Tab-separated table of C-alpha atoms and ligand atoms in Angstrom:
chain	number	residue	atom	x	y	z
A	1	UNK	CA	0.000	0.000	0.000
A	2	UNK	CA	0.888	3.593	-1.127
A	3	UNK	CA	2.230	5.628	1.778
A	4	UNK	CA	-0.740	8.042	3.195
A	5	UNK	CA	-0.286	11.847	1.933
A	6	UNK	CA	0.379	14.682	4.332
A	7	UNK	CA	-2.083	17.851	4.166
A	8	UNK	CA	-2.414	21.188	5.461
A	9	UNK	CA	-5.555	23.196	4.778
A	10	UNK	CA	-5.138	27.070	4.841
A	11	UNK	CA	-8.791	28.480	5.797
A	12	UNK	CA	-9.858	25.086	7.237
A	13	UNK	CA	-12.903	26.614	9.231
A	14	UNK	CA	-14.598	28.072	6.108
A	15	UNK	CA	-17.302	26.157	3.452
A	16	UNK	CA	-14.218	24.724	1.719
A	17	UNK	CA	-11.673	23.786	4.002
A	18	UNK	CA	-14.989	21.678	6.138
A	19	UNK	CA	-15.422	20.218	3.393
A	20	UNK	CA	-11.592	19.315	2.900
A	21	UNK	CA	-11.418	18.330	6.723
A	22	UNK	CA	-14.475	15.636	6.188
A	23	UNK	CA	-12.971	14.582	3.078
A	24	UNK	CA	-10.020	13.832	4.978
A	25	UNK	CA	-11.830	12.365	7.595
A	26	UNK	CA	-13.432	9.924	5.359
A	27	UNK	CA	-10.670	8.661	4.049
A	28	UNK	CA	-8.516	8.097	6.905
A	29	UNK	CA	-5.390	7.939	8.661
A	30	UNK	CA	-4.404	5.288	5.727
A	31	UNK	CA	-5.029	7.538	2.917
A	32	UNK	CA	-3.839	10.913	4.071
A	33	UNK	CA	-2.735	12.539	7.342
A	34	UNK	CA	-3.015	16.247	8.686
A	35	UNK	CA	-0.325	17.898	9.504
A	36	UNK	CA	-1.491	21.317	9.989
A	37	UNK	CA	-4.857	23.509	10.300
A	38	UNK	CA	-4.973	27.616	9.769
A	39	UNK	CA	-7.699	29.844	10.471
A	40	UNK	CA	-8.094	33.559	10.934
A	41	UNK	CA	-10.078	33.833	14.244
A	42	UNK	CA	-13.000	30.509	14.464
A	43	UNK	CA	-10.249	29.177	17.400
A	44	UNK	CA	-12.680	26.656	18.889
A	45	UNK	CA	-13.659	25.284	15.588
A	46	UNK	CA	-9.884	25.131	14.615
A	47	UNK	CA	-9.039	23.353	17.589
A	48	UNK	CA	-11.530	20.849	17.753
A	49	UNK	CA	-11.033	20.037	13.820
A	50	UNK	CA	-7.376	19.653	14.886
A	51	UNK	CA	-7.907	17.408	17.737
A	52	UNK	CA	-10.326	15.044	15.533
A	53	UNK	CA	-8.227	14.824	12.797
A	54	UNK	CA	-4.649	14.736	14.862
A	55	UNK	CA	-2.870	17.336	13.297
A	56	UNK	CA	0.383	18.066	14.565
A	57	UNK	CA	-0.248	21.806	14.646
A	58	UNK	CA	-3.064	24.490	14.387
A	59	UNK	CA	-2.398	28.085	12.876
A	60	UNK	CA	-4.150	31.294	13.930
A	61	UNK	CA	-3.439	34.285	11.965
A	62	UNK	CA	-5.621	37.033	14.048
A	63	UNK	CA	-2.727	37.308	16.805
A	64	UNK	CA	-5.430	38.274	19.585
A	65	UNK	CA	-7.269	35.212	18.704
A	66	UNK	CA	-4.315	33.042	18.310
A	67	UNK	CA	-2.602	33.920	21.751
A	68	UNK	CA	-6.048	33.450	23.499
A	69	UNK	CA	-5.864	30.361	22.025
A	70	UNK	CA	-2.312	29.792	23.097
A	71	UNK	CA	-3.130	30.172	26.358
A	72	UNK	CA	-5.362	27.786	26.761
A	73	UNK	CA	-4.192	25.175	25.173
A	74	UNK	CA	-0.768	26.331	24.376
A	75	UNK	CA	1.818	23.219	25.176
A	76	UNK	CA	-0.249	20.597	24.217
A	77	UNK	CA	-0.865	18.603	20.663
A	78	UNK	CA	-1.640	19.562	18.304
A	79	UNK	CA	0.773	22.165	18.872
A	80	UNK	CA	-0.731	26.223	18.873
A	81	UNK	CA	1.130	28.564	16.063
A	82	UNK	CA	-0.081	31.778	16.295
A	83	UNK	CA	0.305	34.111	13.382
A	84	UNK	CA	1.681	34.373	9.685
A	85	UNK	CA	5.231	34.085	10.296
A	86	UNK	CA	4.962	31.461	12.653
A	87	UNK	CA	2.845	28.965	10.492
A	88	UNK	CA	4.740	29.644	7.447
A	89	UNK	CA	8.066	28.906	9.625
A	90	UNK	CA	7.691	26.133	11.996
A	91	UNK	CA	4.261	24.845	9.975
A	92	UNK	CA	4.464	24.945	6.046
A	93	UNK	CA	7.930	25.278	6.513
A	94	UNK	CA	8.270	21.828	8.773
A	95	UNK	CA	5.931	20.005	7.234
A	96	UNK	CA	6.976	16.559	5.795
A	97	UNK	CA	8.137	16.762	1.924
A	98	UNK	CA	5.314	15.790	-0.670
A	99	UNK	CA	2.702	17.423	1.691
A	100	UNK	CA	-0.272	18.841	-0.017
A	101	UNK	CA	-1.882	22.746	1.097
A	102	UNK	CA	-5.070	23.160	0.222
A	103	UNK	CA	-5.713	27.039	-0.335
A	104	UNK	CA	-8.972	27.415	0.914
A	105	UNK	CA	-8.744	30.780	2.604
A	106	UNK	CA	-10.981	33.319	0.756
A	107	UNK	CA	-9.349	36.778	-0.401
A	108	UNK	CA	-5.792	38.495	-1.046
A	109	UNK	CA	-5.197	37.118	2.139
A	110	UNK	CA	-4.342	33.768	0.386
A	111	UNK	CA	-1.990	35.026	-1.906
A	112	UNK	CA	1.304	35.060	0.660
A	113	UNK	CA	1.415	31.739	2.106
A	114	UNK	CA	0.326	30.325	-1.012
A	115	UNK	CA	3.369	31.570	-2.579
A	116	UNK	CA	5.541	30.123	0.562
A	117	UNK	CA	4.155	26.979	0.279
A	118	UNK	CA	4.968	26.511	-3.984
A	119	UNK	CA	8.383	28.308	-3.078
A	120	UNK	CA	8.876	25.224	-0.243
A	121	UNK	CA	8.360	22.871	-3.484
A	122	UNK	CA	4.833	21.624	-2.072
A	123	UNK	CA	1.943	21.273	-4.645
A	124	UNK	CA	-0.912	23.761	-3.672
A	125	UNK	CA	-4.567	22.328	-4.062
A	126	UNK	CA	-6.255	25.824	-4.948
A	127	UNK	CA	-9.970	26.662	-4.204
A	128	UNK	CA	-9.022	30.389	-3.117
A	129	UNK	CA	-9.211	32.215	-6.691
A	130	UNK	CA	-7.995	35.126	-5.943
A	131	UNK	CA	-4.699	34.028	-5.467
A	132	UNK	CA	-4.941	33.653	-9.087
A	133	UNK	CA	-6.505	36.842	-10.056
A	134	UNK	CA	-4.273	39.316	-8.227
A	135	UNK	CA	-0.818	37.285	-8.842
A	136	UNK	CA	-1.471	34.786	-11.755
A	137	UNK	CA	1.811	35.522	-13.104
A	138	UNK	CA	3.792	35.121	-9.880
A	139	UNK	CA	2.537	32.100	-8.544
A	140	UNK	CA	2.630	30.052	-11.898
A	141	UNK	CA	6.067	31.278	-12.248
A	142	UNK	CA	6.919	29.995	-8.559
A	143	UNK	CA	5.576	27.313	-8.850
A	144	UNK	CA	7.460	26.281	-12.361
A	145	UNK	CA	10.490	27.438	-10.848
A	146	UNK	CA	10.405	24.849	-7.389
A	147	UNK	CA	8.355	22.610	-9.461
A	148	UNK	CA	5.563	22.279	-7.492
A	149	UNK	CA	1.469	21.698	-9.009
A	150	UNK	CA	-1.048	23.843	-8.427
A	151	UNK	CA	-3.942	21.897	-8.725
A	152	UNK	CA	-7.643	23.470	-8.953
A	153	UNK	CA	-10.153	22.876	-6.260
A	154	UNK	CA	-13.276	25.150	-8.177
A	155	UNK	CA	-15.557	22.934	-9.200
A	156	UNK	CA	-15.491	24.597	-12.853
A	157	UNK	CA	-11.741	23.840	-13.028
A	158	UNK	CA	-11.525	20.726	-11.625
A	159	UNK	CA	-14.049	19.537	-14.275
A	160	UNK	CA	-11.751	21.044	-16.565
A	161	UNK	CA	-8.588	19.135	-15.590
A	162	UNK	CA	-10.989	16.168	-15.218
A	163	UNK	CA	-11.808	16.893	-19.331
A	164	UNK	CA	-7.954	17.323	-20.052
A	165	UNK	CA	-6.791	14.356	-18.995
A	166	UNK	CA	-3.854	14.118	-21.486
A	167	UNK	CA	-3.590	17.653	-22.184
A	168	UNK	CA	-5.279	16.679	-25.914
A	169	UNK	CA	-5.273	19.807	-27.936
A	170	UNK	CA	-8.487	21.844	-27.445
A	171	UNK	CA	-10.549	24.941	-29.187
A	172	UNK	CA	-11.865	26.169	-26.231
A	173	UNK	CA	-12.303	25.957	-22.286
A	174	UNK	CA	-16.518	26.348	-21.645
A	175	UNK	CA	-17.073	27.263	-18.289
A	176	UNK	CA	-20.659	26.856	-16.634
A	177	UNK	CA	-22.370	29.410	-14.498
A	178	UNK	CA	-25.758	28.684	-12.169
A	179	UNK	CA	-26.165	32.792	-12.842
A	180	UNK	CA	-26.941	32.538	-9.266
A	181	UNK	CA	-29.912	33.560	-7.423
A	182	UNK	CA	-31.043	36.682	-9.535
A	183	UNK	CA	-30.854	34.624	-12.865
A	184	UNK	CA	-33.314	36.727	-15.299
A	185	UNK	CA	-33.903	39.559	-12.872
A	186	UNK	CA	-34.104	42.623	-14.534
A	187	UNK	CA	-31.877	46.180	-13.209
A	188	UNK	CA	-34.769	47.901	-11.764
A	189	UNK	CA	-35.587	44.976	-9.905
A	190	UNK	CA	-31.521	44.038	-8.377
A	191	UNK	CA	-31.735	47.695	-7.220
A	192	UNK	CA	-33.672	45.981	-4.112
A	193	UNK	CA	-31.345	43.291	-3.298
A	194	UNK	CA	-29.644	42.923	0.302
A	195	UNK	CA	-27.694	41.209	1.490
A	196	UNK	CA	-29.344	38.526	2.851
A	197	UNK	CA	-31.030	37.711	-0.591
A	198	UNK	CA	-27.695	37.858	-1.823
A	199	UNK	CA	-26.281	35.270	0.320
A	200	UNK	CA	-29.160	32.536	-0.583
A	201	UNK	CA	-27.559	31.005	-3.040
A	202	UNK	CA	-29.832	27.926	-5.542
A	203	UNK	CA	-27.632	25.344	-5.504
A	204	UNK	CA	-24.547	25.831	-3.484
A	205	UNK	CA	-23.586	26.583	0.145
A	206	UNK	CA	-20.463	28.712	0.249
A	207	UNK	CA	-18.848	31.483	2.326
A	208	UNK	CA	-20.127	34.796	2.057
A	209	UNK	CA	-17.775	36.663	-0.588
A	210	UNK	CA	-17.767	33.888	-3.381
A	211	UNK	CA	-22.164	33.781	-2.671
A	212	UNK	CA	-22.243	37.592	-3.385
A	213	UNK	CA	-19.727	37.064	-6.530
A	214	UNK	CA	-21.393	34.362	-7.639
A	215	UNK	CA	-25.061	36.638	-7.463
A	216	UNK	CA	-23.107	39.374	-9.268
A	217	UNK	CA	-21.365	37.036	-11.678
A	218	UNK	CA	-18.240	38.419	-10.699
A	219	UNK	CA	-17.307	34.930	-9.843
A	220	UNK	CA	-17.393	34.077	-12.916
A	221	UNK	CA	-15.123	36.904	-14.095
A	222	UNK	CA	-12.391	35.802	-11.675
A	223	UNK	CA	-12.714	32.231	-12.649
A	224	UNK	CA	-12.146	33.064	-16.198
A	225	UNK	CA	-9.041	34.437	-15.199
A	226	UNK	CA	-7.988	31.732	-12.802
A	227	UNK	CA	-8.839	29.265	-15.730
A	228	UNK	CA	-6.753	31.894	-18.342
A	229	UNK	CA	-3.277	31.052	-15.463
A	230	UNK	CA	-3.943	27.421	-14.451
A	231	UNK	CA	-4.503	26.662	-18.181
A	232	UNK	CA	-2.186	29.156	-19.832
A	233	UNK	CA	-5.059	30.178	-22.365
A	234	UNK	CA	-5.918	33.172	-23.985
A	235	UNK	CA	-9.379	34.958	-22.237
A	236	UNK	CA	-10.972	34.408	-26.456
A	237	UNK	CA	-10.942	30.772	-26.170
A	238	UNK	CA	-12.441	30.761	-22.096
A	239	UNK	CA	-16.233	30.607	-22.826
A	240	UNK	CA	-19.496	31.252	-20.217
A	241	UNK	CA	-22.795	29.762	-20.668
A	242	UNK	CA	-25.590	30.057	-17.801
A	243	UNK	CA	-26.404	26.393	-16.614
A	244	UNK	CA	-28.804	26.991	-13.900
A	245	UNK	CA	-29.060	23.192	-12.805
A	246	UNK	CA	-25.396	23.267	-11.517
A	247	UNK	CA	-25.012	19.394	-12.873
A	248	UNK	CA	-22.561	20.015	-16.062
A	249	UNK	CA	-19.367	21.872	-13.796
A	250	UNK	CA	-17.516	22.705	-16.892
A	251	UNK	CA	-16.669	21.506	-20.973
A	252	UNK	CA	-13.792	21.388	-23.115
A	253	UNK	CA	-13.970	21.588	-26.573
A	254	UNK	CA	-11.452	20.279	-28.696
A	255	UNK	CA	-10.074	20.689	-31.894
A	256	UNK	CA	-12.034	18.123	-33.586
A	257	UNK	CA	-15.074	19.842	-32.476
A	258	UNK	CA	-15.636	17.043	-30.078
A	259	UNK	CA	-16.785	18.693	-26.644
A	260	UNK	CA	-16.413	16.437	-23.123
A	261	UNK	CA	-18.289	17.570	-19.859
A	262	UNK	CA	-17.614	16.650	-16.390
A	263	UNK	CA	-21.104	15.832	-14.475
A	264	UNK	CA	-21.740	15.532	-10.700
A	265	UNK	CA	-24.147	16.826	-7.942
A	266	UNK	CA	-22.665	20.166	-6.689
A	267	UNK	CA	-21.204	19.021	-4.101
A	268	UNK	CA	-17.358	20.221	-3.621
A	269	UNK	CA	-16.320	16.863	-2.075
A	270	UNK	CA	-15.488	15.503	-5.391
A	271	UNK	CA	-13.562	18.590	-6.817
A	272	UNK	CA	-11.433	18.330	-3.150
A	273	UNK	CA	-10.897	14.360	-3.417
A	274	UNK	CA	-9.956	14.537	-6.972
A	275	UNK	CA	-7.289	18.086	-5.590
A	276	UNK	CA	-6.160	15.590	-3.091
A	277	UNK	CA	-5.484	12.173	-5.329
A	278	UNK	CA	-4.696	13.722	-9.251
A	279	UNK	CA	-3.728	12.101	-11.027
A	280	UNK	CA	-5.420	8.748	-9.511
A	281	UNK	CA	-9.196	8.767	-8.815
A	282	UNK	CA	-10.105	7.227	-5.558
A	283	UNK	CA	-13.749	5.923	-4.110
A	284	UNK	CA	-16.266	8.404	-2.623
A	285	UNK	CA	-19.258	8.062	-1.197
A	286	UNK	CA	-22.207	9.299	-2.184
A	287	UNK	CA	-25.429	9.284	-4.049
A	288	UNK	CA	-25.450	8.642	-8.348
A	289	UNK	CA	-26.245	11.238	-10.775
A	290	UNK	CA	-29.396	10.078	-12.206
A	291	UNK	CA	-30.113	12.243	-15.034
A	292	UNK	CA	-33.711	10.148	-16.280
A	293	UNK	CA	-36.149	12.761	-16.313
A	294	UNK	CA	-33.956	15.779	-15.235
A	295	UNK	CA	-33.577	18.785	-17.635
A	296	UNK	CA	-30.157	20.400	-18.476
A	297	UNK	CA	-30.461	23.856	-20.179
A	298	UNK	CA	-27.904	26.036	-21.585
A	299	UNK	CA	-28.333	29.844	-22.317
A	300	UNK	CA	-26.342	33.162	-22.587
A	301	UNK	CA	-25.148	35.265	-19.684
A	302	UNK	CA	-26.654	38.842	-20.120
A	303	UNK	CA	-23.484	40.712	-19.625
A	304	UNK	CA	-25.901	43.919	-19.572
A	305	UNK	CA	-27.622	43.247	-16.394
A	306	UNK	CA	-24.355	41.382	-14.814
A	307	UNK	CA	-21.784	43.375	-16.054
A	308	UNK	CA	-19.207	42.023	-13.470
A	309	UNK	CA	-17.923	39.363	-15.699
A	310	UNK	CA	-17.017	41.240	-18.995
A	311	UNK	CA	-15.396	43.855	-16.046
A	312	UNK	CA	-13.369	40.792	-14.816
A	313	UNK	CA	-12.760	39.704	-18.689
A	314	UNK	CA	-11.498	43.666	-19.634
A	315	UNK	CA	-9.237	43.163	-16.622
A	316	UNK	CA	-7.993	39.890	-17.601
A	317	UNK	CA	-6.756	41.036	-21.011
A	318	UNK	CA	-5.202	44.682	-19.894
A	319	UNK	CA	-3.150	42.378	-17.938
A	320	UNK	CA	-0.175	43.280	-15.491
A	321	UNK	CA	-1.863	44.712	-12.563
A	322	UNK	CA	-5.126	45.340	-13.739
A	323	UNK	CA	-6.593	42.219	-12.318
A	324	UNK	CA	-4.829	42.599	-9.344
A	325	UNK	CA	-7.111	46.614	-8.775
A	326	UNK	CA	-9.995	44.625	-10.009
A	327	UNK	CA	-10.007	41.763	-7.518
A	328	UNK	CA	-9.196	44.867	-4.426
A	329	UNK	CA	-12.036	47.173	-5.671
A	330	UNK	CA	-14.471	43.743	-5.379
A	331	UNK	CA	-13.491	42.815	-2.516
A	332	UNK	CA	-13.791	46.742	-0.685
A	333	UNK	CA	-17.029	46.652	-2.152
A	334	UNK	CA	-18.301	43.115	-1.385
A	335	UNK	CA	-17.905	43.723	2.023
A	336	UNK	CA	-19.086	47.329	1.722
A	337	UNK	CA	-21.913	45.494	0.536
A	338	UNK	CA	-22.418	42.562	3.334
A	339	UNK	CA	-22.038	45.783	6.064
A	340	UNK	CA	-24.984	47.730	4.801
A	341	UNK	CA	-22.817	50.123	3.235
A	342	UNK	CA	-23.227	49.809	-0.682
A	343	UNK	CA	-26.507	48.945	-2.391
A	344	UNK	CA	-26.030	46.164	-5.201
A	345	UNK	CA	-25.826	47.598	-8.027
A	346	UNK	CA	-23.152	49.938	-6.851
A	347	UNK	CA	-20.811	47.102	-5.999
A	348	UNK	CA	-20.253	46.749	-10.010
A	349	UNK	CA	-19.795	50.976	-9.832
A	350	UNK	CA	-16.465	50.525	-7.157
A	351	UNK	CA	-15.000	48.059	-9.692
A	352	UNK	CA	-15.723	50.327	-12.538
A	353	UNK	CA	-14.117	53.231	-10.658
A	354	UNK	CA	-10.870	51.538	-9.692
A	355	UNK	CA	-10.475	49.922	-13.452
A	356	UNK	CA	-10.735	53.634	-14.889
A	357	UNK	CA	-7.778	54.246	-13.043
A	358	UNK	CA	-4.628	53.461	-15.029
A	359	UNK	CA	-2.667	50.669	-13.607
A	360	UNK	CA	0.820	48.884	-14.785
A	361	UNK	CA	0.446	46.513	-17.512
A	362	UNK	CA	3.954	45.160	-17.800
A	363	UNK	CA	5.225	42.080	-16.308
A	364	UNK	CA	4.738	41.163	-12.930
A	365	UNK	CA	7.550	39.369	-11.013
A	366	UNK	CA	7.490	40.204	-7.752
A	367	UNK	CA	5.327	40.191	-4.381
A	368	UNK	CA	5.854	44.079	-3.598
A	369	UNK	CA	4.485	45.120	-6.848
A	370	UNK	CA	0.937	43.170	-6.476
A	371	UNK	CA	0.993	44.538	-3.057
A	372	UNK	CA	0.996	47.987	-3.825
A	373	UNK	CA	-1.277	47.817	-6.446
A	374	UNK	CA	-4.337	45.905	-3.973
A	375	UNK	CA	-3.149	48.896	-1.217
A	376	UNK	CA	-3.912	51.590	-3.758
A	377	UNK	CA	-6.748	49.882	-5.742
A	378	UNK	CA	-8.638	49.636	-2.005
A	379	UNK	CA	-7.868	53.111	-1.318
A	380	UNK	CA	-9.371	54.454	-4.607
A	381	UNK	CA	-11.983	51.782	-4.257
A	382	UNK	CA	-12.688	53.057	-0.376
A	383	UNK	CA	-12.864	56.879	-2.109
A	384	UNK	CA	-14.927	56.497	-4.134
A	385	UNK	CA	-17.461	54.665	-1.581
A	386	UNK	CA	-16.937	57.978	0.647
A	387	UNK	CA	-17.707	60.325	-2.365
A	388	UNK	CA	-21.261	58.594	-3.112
A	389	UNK	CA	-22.141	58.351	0.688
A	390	UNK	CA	-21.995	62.371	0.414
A	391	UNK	CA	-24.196	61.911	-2.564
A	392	UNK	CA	-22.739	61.098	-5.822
A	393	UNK	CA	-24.903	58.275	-7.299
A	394	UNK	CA	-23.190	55.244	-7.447
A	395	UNK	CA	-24.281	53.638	-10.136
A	396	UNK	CA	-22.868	54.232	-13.785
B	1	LIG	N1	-17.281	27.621	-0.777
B	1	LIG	C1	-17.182	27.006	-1.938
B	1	LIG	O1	-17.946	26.083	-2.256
B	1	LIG	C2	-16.095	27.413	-2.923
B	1	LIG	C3	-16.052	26.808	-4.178
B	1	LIG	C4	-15.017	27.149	-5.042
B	1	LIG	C5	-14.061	28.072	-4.662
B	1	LIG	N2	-14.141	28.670	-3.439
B	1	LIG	C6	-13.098	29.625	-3.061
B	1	LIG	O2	-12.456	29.127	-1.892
B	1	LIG	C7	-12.067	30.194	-1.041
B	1	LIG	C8	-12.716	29.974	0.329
B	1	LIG	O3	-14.121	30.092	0.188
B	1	LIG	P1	-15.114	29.668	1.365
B	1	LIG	O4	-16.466	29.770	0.790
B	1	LIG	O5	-14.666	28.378	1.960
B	1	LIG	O6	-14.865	30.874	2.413
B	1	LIG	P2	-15.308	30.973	3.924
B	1	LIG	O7	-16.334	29.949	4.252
B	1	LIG	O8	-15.616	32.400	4.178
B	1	LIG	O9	-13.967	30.574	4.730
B	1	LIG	C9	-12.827	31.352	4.675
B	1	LIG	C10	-11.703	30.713	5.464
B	1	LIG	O10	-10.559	31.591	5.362
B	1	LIG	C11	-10.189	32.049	6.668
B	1	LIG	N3	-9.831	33.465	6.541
B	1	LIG	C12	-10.662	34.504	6.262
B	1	LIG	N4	-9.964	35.658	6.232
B	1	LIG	C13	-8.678	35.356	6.506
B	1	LIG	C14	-7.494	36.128	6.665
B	1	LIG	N5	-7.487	37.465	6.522
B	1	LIG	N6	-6.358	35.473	6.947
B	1	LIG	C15	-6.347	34.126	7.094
B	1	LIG	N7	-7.428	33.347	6.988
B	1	LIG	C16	-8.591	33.957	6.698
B	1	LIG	C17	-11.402	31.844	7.558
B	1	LIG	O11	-11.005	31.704	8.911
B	1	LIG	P3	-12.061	32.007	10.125
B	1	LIG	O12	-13.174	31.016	9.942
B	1	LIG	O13	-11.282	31.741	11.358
B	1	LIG	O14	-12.497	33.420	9.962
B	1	LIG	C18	-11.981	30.562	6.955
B	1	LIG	O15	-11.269	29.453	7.442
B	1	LIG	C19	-12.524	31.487	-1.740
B	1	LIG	O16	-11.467	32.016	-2.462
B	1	LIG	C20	-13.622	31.011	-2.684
B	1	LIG	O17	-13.738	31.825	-3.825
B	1	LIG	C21	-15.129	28.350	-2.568
């Protein structure tokens, strides 16, 4: 028998990482091991998913909630690392060689240790996206350079790979979009949404920011550009159709006009196990698609009432930085948004505001540079938020 694998999850208290912890869980000591658990400031959660699985550390990046955590339990196993520098040091940078990090923290906040762990030479199982959007360049370029995968954990892009197989040659990359909750809602009528119609999401339960990009379609956007770096293809041959069932998670087509789709109940234990085992497929539990009697339908997005993902797509092909402001301005204004502060519509206005700005377009090579590009694309993003409080409408 195969020796079992070693993971760490990054964001292991949110939708994703859960879902990577029962995944885990399922398939045993055997199979795969943890070795280490981070989370911002959910300390009992952490430590209890630490104790059940027997990792041999826990991360806490909120220092206040990381050294009340040390206190109390501080000593003990798994052992307590509390803050960035410490998990990156004595966790990532400990952990046994070959062990997989699954990047399921949600923001910018992702992008740093991600790049640690692919400079470390350990494969990265990626779910958070906008690693990819801000730094596409970087991290594929670390990670060629130690040699290390980056593997997708979206369920679009895992169907992808899935399609690839043997990298055959291929026309185009078809990604599939619920169109989320306000799916043929006209603008008049998404001038009314909140929040908490925002986060009810038809057919997936996620964390908060990806369930308000996925009602905008901004989602979408940034997985277009994710798939444009983990697939090293231009943004013309990276299609979206609306798929409201959720059932077909992606298509390739390939040069022979032949088109494969990857099927499955949305359920993101299958994109995690196949993160986890890729190249190998290995058994998981669950119900059967049964597709007798169920209806599959196809249409176009309507880029004029979701304008988020042609924003995204405009970002993606300016290039350099520009993705990098666009992914800072939409997350200001998603959480603008989920406080109360920013009406719906207006969230699309922020990222509008920021992109008008001009921003570098030449290569991108190091950390510093993306940095300084989120810093200012928030501040601009923040500005503009203050202007329209004092009463200059929002909406373009
Ligand atoms: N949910 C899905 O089904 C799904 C599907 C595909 C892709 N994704 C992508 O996966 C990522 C995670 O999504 P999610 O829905 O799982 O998010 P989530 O439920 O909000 O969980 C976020 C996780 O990240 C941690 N975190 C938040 N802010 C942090 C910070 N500043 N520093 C360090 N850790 C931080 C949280 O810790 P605390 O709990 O301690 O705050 C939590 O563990 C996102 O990029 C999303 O786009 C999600």
């Amino acid at each position: 028998m195969s020796q079992p694998i070693s993971v760490i999850i990054l964001g292991a208290t949110g939708s994703v990482g859960r879902t990577a912890a029962d995944v885990l869980s399922e398939l045993g000591p055997d199979k795969a091991r943890v070795d280490g658990l981070v989370a911002h400031r959910q300390v009992d959660a952490l430590w209890a998913l630490g104790r059940k699985l027997g990792a041999r550390w826990v991360g806490v990046t909120d220092p206040e909630a990381g050294r009340r955590l040390f206190d109390r339990e501080g000593g003990g196993r798994p052992a307590v690392l509390v803050g960035w520098e410490a998990i990156v040091a004595q966790g990532i940078g400990e952990a046994p060689p070959g062990t997989k990090v699954v990047g399921a923290i949600t923001g910018f906040a992702g992008l740093w240790p991600t790049l640690r762990a692919l400079e470390r030479g350990l494969d990265v199982l990626l779910a958070n996206k906008e690693t990819l959007v801000a730094a596409g360049e970087l991290v594929t370029a670390t990670a060629r350079r130690s040699g290390s995968r980056l593997v997708p954990v979206d369920s679009e892009h895992s169907a992808l790979l899935q399609c690839l197989g043997l990298a055959q040659p291929f026309r185009r990359l078809i990604l599939t979009c619920s169109g989320g909750p306000f799916r043929g809602w006209s603008r008049k009528a998404l001038e009314r949404v909140t929040p908490a119609m925002a986060l009810a999401h038809p057919n997936w339960r996620m964390g908060p920011k990806i369930t308000v990009d996925s009602a905008t379609l901004m989602n979408k956007g940034l997985e277009v550009i994710e798939a444009h770096w983990l697939f090293g293809v231009p943004y013309d041959q990276i299609a979206v159709v609306i798929h409201p069932q959720s059932i077909v998670h992606s298509m390739v087509e390939f040069v022979d006009g032949a088109v494969m789709a990857q099927l499955g109940w949305p359920d993101m234990r299958l994109p995690v196990q196949v993160a986890l085992s890729w190249p190998e497929r290995w058994p998981l539990e669950g119900p059967s698609l049964d597709l007798v009697g169920r209806q599959l339908t196809f249409e176009a997005v309507d880029e004029g009432t979701f304008p988020a993902l042609s924003l995204a797509r405009q970002a993606g092909e300016a290039g350099g930085l520009y993705p990098a402001a666009l992914n800072a301005a939409n997350e200001e204004a998603v959480a603008a948004f989920l406080d109360g502060r920013l009406g719906f519509l207006a969230m699309e206005g922020v990222v509008r505001a920021v992109l008008d700005r001009p921003w570098p377009t030449g290569p991108v090579e190091t950390l510093e540079q993306v940095v300084a590009v989120d810093a200012e694309a928030r501040a601009v993003a923040r500005a503009a938020m203050a202007r329209w409080e004092a009463g200059t409408p929002p909406v373009g």
